[in-house]
Short mmCIF file of C-alpha atoms in Angstrom, two decimals:
data_model
loop_
_atom_site.label_atom_id
_atom_site.label_comp_id
_atom_site.label_asym_id
_atom_site.label_seq_id
_atom_site.Cartn_x
_atom_site.Cartn_y
_atom_site.Cartn_z
CA MET A 1 32.41 52.34 -60.97
CA ILE A 2 29.29 51.13 -59.10
CA ARG A 3 28.81 48.34 -61.65
CA MET A 4 32.44 47.22 -61.20
CA THR A 5 32.07 47.24 -57.39
CA MET A 6 28.88 45.15 -57.62
CA THR A 7 30.55 42.70 -59.99
CA LEU A 8 33.55 42.37 -57.70
CA ALA A 9 31.26 41.78 -54.71
CA ALA A 10 29.33 39.09 -56.62
CA LEU A 11 32.52 37.32 -57.69
CA THR A 12 33.89 37.43 -54.16
CA GLY A 13 30.71 35.74 -52.95
CA LEU A 14 31.02 33.03 -55.61
CA PHE A 15 34.61 32.23 -54.76
CA SER A 16 34.47 32.48 -50.97
CA CYS A 17 34.94 29.09 -49.37
CA ALA A 18 32.57 27.59 -46.88
CA ASP A 19 34.03 25.98 -43.78
CA GLU A 20 35.40 22.66 -45.04
CA THR A 21 36.63 21.50 -41.61
CA LEU A 22 34.72 19.49 -39.00
CA SER A 23 33.10 22.64 -37.65
CA GLY A 24 31.42 23.13 -41.03
CA TYR A 25 30.14 19.56 -41.18
CA GLY A 26 28.11 19.36 -38.00
CA ALA A 27 30.73 19.24 -35.24
CA ALA A 28 30.53 22.92 -34.25
CA GLU A 29 28.61 24.16 -31.22
CA THR A 30 28.79 20.73 -29.59
CA ILE A 31 30.82 19.40 -26.69
CA TRP A 32 31.91 15.89 -27.65
CA VAL A 33 32.64 13.52 -24.75
CA LEU A 34 35.00 10.60 -25.33
CA GLN A 35 33.26 7.25 -24.76
CA GLU A 36 35.63 4.71 -26.34
CA MET A 37 39.20 4.63 -27.49
CA ASP A 38 40.56 1.76 -29.57
CA ASP A 39 37.37 -0.29 -28.94
CA MET A 40 37.70 0.03 -25.14
CA ALA A 41 35.61 2.17 -22.79
CA PHE A 42 37.44 5.31 -21.70
CA SER A 43 36.87 5.73 -17.97
CA ALA A 44 38.34 9.23 -17.54
CA ARG A 45 36.54 12.34 -18.78
CA ALA A 46 37.84 13.94 -21.98
CA THR A 47 36.06 16.32 -24.34
CA ILE A 48 36.67 17.95 -27.70
CA GLN A 49 35.06 20.97 -29.34
CA PHE A 50 35.38 22.77 -32.67
CA PRO A 51 34.46 26.36 -31.72
CA GLU A 52 35.09 27.83 -35.17
CA GLU A 53 36.71 27.03 -38.47
CA GLY A 54 40.17 25.54 -38.07
CA GLN A 55 40.14 25.51 -34.27
CA ILE A 56 39.99 22.69 -31.73
CA GLN A 57 39.78 22.81 -27.95
CA GLY A 58 38.78 20.57 -25.11
CA GLU A 59 39.50 19.00 -21.78
CA ALA A 60 41.81 16.03 -21.39
CA PRO A 61 41.57 14.04 -18.14
CA CYS A 62 43.83 16.55 -16.33
CA ASN A 63 44.33 19.62 -18.55
CA THR A 64 42.62 21.81 -21.10
CA PHE A 65 43.99 22.12 -24.61
CA ARG A 66 43.58 24.09 -27.81
CA GLY A 67 45.06 23.92 -31.26
CA ALA A 68 44.36 23.86 -34.97
CA GLN A 69 42.46 21.39 -37.15
CA SER A 70 42.34 22.77 -40.67
CA SER A 71 42.20 19.60 -42.77
CA PRO A 72 39.14 19.41 -45.02
CA TYR A 73 36.45 16.97 -43.95
CA PRO A 74 36.66 13.95 -43.71
CA TRP A 75 40.41 14.29 -43.09
CA PHE A 76 41.59 15.07 -39.58
CA LYS A 77 44.91 16.34 -38.25
CA VAL A 78 45.54 18.20 -35.01
CA GLU A 79 48.36 20.75 -35.11
CA GLY A 80 49.95 23.25 -32.73
CA VAL A 81 48.36 21.86 -29.59
CA ALA A 82 48.88 23.91 -26.43
CA VAL A 83 48.12 22.14 -23.15
CA THR A 84 47.93 23.47 -19.60
CA ARG A 85 50.32 21.75 -17.17
CA LYS A 86 48.39 20.46 -14.16
CA ALA A 87 49.22 17.08 -12.65
CA CYS A 88 46.49 14.70 -11.53
CA PRO A 89 46.00 10.98 -10.80
CA GLU A 90 44.82 10.42 -14.40
CA MET A 91 48.07 11.44 -16.14
CA GLU A 92 48.36 8.02 -17.83
CA ALA A 93 44.85 8.35 -19.29
CA GLU A 94 45.76 11.86 -20.45
CA ALA A 95 48.88 10.60 -22.23
CA GLN A 96 46.82 7.88 -23.93
CA PHE A 97 44.22 10.46 -24.97
CA PHE A 98 46.77 12.79 -26.61
CA ASP A 99 48.61 9.88 -28.23
CA ALA A 100 45.38 8.68 -29.82
CA LEU A 101 44.20 12.18 -30.79
CA ASN A 102 47.48 12.87 -32.58
CA ALA A 103 47.22 9.55 -34.45
CA MET A 104 43.74 10.19 -35.89
CA THR A 105 43.50 10.96 -39.63
CA LEU A 106 39.81 10.60 -40.53
CA ALA A 107 36.57 11.91 -39.04
CA GLU A 108 32.90 11.08 -39.36
CA VAL A 109 30.19 13.26 -37.82
CA GLY A 110 26.70 11.97 -37.10
CA GLU A 111 23.85 13.66 -35.29
CA ASP A 112 25.13 12.73 -31.83
CA THR A 113 28.33 10.78 -32.56
CA LEU A 114 31.79 11.84 -33.67
CA LEU A 115 34.13 9.08 -34.83
CA LEU A 116 37.84 9.70 -35.31
CA ASN A 117 39.99 6.89 -36.72
CA ASN A 118 43.03 6.04 -38.81
CA ASP A 119 44.28 3.43 -41.26
CA ASP A 120 46.03 1.51 -38.46
CA GLY A 121 42.68 0.58 -36.90
CA ARG A 122 42.80 3.04 -34.02
CA SER A 123 39.61 4.90 -33.15
CA MET A 124 38.01 7.38 -30.78
CA VAL A 125 34.23 7.53 -30.32
CA PHE A 126 32.69 10.69 -28.89
CA GLN A 127 29.04 11.38 -27.96
CA ALA A 128 27.42 14.80 -28.01
CA GLN A 129 26.91 16.15 -24.50
#
């Protein structure tokens, strides 16, 4: 019985998956601040974080948000986004931010840069805070 339990524990360890999302590839534990969107400077403040596997959260120009991002790296897809509902003078920038974020399909993480882009040529460049 002990031998079978040890074997089962060893097999479970072999087959358990590491975090294959952005949080497992260097994006975790960092606040990423949006610098550019579609090759233009982004003047409002927006951030993104990957607090743990499959989760995304951040601050858009007016509201905070959270959702899921469970695609394996380097793929990127935001799902089930919940956003607070405060109005502010930067609502247009916020709409542009969420439009771009929802359009992103690929990610690349560097030491202090996070690049999100898609096949249509859209991009978002974030710097580590």
